[in-house]
mmCIF file of C-alpha atoms in Angstrom:
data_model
loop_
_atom_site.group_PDB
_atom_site.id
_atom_site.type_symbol
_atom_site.label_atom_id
_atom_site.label_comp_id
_atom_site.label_asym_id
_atom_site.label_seq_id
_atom_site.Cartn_x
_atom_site.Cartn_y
_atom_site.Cartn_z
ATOM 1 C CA UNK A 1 19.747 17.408 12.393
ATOM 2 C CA UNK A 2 18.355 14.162 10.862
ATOM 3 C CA UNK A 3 20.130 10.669 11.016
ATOM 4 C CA UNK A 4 19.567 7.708 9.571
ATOM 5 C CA UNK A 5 18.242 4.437 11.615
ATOM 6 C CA UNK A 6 17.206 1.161 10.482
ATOM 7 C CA UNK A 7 13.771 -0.490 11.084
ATOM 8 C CA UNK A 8 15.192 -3.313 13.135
ATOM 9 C CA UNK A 9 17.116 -0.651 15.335
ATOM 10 C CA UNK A 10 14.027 0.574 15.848
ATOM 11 C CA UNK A 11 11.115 -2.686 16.267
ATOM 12 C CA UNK A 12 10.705 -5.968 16.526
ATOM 13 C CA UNK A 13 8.781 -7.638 13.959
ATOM 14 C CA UNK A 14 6.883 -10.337 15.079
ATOM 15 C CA UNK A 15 4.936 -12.879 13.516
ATOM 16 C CA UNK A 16 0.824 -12.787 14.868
ATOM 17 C CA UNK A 17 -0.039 -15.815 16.982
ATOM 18 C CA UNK A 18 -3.154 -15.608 14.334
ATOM 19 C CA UNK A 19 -6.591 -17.592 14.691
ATOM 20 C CA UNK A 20 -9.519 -17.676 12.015
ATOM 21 C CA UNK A 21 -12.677 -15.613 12.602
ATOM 22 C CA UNK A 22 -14.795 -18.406 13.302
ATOM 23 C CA UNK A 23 -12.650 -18.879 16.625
ATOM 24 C CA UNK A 24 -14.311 -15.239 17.851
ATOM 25 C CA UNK A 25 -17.408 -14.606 18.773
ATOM 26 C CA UNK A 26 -17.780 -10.932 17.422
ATOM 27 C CA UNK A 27 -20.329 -8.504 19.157
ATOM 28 C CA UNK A 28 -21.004 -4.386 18.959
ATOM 29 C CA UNK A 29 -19.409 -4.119 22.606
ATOM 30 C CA UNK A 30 -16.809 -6.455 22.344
ATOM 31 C CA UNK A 31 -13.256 -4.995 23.855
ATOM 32 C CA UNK A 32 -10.980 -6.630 21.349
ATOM 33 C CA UNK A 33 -10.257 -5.272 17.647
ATOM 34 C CA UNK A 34 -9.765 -8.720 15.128
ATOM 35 C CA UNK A 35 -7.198 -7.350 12.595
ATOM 36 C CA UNK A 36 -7.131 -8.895 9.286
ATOM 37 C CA UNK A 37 -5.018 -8.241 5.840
ATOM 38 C CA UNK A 38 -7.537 -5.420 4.696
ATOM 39 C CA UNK A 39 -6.327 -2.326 4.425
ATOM 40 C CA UNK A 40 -10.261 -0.720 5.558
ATOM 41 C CA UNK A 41 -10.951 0.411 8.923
ATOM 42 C CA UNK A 42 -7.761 0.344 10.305
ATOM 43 C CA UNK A 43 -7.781 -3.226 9.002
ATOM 44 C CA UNK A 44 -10.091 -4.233 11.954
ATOM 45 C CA UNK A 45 -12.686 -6.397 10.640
ATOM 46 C CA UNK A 46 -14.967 -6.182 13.834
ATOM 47 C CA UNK A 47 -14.414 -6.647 17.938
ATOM 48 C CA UNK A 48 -14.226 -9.900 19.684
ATOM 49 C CA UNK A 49 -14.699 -11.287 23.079
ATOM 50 C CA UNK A 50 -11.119 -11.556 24.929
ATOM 51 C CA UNK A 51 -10.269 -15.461 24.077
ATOM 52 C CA UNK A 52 -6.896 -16.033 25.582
ATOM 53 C CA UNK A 53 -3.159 -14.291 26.610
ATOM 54 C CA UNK A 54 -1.520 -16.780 23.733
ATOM 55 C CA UNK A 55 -2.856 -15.218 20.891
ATOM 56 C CA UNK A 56 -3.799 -11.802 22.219
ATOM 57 C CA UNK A 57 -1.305 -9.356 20.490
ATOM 58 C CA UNK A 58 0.453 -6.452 22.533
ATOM 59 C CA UNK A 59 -1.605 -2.782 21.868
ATOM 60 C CA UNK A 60 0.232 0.088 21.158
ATOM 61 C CA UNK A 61 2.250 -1.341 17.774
ATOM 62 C CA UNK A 62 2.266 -0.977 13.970
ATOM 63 C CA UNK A 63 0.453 -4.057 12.121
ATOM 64 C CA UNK A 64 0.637 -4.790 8.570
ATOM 65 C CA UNK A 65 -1.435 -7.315 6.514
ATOM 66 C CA UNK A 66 0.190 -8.682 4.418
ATOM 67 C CA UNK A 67 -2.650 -8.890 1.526
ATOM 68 C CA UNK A 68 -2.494 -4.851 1.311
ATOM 69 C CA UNK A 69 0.832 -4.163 2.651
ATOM 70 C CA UNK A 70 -0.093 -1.447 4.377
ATOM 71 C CA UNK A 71 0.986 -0.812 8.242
ATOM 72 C CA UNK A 72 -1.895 0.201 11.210
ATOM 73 C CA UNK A 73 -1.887 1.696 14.464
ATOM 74 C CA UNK A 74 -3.177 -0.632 16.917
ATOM 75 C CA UNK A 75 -3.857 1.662 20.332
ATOM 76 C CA UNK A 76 -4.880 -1.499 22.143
ATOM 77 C CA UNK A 77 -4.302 -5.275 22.564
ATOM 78 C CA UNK A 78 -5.767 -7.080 19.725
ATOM 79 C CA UNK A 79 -5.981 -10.178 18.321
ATOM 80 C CA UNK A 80 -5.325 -10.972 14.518
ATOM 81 C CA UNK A 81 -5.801 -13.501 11.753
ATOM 82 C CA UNK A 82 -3.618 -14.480 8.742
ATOM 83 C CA UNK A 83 -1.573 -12.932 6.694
ATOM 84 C CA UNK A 84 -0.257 -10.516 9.468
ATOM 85 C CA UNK A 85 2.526 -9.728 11.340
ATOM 86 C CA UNK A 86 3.005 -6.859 14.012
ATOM 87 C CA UNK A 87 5.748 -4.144 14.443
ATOM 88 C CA UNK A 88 7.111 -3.814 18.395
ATOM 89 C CA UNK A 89 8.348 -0.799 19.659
ATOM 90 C CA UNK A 90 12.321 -1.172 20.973
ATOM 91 C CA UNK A 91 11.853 2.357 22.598
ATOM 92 C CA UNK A 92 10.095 4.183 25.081
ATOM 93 C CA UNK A 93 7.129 6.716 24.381
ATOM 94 C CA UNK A 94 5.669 5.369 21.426
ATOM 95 C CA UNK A 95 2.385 7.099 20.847
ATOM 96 C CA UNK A 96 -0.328 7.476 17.590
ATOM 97 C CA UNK A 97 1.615 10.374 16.629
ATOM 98 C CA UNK A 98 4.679 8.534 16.062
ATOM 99 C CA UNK A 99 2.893 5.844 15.128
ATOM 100 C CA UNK A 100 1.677 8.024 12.405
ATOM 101 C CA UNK A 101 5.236 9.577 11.416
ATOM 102 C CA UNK A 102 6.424 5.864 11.101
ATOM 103 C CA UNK A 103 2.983 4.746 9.109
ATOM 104 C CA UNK A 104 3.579 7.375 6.642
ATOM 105 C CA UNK A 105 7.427 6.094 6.194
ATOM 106 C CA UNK A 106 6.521 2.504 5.779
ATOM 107 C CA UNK A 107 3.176 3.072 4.043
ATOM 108 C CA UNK A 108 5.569 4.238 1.156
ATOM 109 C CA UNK A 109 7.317 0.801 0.863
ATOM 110 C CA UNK A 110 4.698 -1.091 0.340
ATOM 111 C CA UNK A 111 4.856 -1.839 -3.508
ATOM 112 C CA UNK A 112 8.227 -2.663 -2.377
ATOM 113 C CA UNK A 113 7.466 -5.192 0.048
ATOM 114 C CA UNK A 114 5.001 -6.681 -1.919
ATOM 115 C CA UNK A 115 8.124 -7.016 -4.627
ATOM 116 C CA UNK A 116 8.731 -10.014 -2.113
ATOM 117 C CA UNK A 117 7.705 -13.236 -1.038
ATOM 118 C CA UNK A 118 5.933 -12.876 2.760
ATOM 119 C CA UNK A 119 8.456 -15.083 3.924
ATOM 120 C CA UNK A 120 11.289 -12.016 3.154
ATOM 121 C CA UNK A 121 9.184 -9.312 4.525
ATOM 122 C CA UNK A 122 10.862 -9.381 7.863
ATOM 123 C CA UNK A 123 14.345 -8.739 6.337
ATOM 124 C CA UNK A 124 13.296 -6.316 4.025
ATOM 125 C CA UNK A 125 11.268 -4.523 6.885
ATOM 126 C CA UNK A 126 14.285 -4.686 8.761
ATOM 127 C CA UNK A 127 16.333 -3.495 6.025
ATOM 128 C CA UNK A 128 14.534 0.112 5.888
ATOM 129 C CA UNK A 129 16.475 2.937 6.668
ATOM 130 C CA UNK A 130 14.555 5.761 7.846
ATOM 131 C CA UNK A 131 15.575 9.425 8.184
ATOM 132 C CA UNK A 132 14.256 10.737 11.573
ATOM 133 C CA UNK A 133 15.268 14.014 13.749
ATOM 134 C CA UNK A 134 18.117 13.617 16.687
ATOM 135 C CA UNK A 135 19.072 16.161 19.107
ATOM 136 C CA UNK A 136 22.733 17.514 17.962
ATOM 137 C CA UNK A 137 25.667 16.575 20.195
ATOM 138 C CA UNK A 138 28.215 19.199 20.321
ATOM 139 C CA UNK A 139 30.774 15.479 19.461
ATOM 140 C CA UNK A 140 31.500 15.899 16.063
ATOM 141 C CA UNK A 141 32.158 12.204 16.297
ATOM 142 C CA UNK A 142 29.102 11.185 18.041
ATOM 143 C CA UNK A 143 27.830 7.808 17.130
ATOM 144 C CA UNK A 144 23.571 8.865 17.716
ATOM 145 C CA UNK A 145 21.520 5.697 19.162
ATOM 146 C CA UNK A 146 17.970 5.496 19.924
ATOM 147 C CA UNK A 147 17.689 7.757 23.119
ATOM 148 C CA UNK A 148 18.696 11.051 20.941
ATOM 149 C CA UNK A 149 16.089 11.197 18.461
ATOM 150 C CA UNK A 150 13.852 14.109 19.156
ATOM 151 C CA UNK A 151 10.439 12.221 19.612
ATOM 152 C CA UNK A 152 9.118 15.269 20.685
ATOM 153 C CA UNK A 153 10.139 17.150 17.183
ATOM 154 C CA UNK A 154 8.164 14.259 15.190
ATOM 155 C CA UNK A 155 4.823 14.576 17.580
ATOM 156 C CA UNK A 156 5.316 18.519 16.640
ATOM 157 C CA UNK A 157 5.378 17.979 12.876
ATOM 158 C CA UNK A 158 2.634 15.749 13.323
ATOM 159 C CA UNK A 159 0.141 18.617 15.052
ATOM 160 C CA UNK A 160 0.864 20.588 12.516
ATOM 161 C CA UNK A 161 0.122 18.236 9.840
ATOM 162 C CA UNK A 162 -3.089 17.896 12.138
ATOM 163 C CA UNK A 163 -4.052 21.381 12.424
ATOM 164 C CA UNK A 164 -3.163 21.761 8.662
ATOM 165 C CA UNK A 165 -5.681 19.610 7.783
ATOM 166 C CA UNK A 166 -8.224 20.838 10.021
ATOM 167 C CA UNK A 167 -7.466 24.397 8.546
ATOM 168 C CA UNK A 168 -7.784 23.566 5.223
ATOM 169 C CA UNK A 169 -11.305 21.495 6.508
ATOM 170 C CA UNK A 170 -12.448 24.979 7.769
ATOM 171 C CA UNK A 171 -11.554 26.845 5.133
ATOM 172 C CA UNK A 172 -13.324 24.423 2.315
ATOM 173 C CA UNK A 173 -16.635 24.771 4.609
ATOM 174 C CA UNK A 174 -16.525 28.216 4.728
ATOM 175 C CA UNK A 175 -16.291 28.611 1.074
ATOM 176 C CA UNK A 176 -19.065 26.210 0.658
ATOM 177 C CA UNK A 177 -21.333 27.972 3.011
ATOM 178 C CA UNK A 178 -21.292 24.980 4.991
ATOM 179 C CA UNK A 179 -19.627 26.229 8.102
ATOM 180 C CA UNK A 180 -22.547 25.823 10.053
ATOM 181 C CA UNK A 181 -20.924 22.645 11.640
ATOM 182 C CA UNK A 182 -18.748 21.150 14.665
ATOM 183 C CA UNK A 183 -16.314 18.346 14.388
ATOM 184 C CA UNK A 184 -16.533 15.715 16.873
ATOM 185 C CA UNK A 185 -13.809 14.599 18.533
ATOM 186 C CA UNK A 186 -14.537 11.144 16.078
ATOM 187 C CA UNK A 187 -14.482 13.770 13.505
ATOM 188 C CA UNK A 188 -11.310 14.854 14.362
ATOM 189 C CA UNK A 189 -9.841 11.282 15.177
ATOM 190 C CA UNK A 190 -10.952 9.932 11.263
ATOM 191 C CA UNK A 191 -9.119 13.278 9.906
ATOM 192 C CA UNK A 192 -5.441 12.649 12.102
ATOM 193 C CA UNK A 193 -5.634 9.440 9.992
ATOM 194 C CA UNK A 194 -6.271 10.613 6.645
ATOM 195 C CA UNK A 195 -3.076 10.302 4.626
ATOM 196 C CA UNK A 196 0.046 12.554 6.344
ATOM 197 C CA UNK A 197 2.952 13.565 4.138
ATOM 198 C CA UNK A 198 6.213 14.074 6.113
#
């Protein structure tokens, strides 16, 4: 059964305690990603040095630049610079496979948002209704919330987006004669965040 939920029911949207570049000092090893409004390489323009808590942004969250409207997984804490804003998780078990389900949602909005001033993106963020999977209640009358939506149903459909992909990889190879290979886990990684239809 799918129900309908709005983006505000769902995250926080959150304005990026943002610093310039030139406040970094960027390095090969460096722990934190610096996300920017580029919509390349997981909009990470390079890894900084940790600076402070106050503008270090929480991991595990969507963030959007607002140059290229488009919306990034960020696995861990990161810091940012203009133009972005952050999406916060309001429930538990967020992962990059949701992360992914939601990307692919939002991702289609973003000629919309960009319809917009910046200063309205947070409402009309907030204003998205998405269509997501809950676990029926026998209550014809149920009111669904949050804790029923089948999290585990949207990791599923992403796997098999996954494995899709990796199929149709194999499959291209073989015809090629080029299936003389092994895909890295990296490998792997880069093709989990090619483009997903849901």
């Amino acid at each position: 059964m799918i129900k309908n939920f709005y983006i505000k029911d769902l995250f926080e949207v959150i304005n990026n305690p943002q610093l310039d570049k030139k406040n970094f000092t960027f390095s090969e090893s460096a722990e934190y990603p610096y996300f920017t409004r580029t919509e390349n390489n997981n909009g990470i323009l390079g890894y900084v040095e940790y600076l402070d808590e106050e503008h270090k942004i929480p991991g595990n969250s969507l963030a959007v630049g607002m140059i290229s409207m488009k919306f990034h997984y960020m696995q861990h804490d990161f810091y940012a610079g203009q133009f972005t804003k952050t999406l916060i998780p309001k429930f538990r078990g967020f992962n990059e496979k949701i992360a992914l389900y939601f990307m692919a949602i939002l991702n289609k909005h973003s000629a919309y948002y960009q319809s917009y001033l910046v200063r309205h993106f947070k409402d009309k963020v907030n204003e998205t209704v998405v269509s997501l999977p809950v676990i029926e209640s026998a209550d014809p009358g149920y009111e669904y919330e949050l804790d029923d939506i089948d999290w585990q149903s949207i990791e599923s459909r992403i796997s098999e987006l996954e494995q899709e992909r990796i199929s149709e990889l194999d499959a291209y190879l073989a015809a090629s004669g080029l299936d003389d290979y092994e895909l890295t886990d990296e490998d792997k990684e880069i093709l989990s965040l090619s483009r997903i239809r849901i």
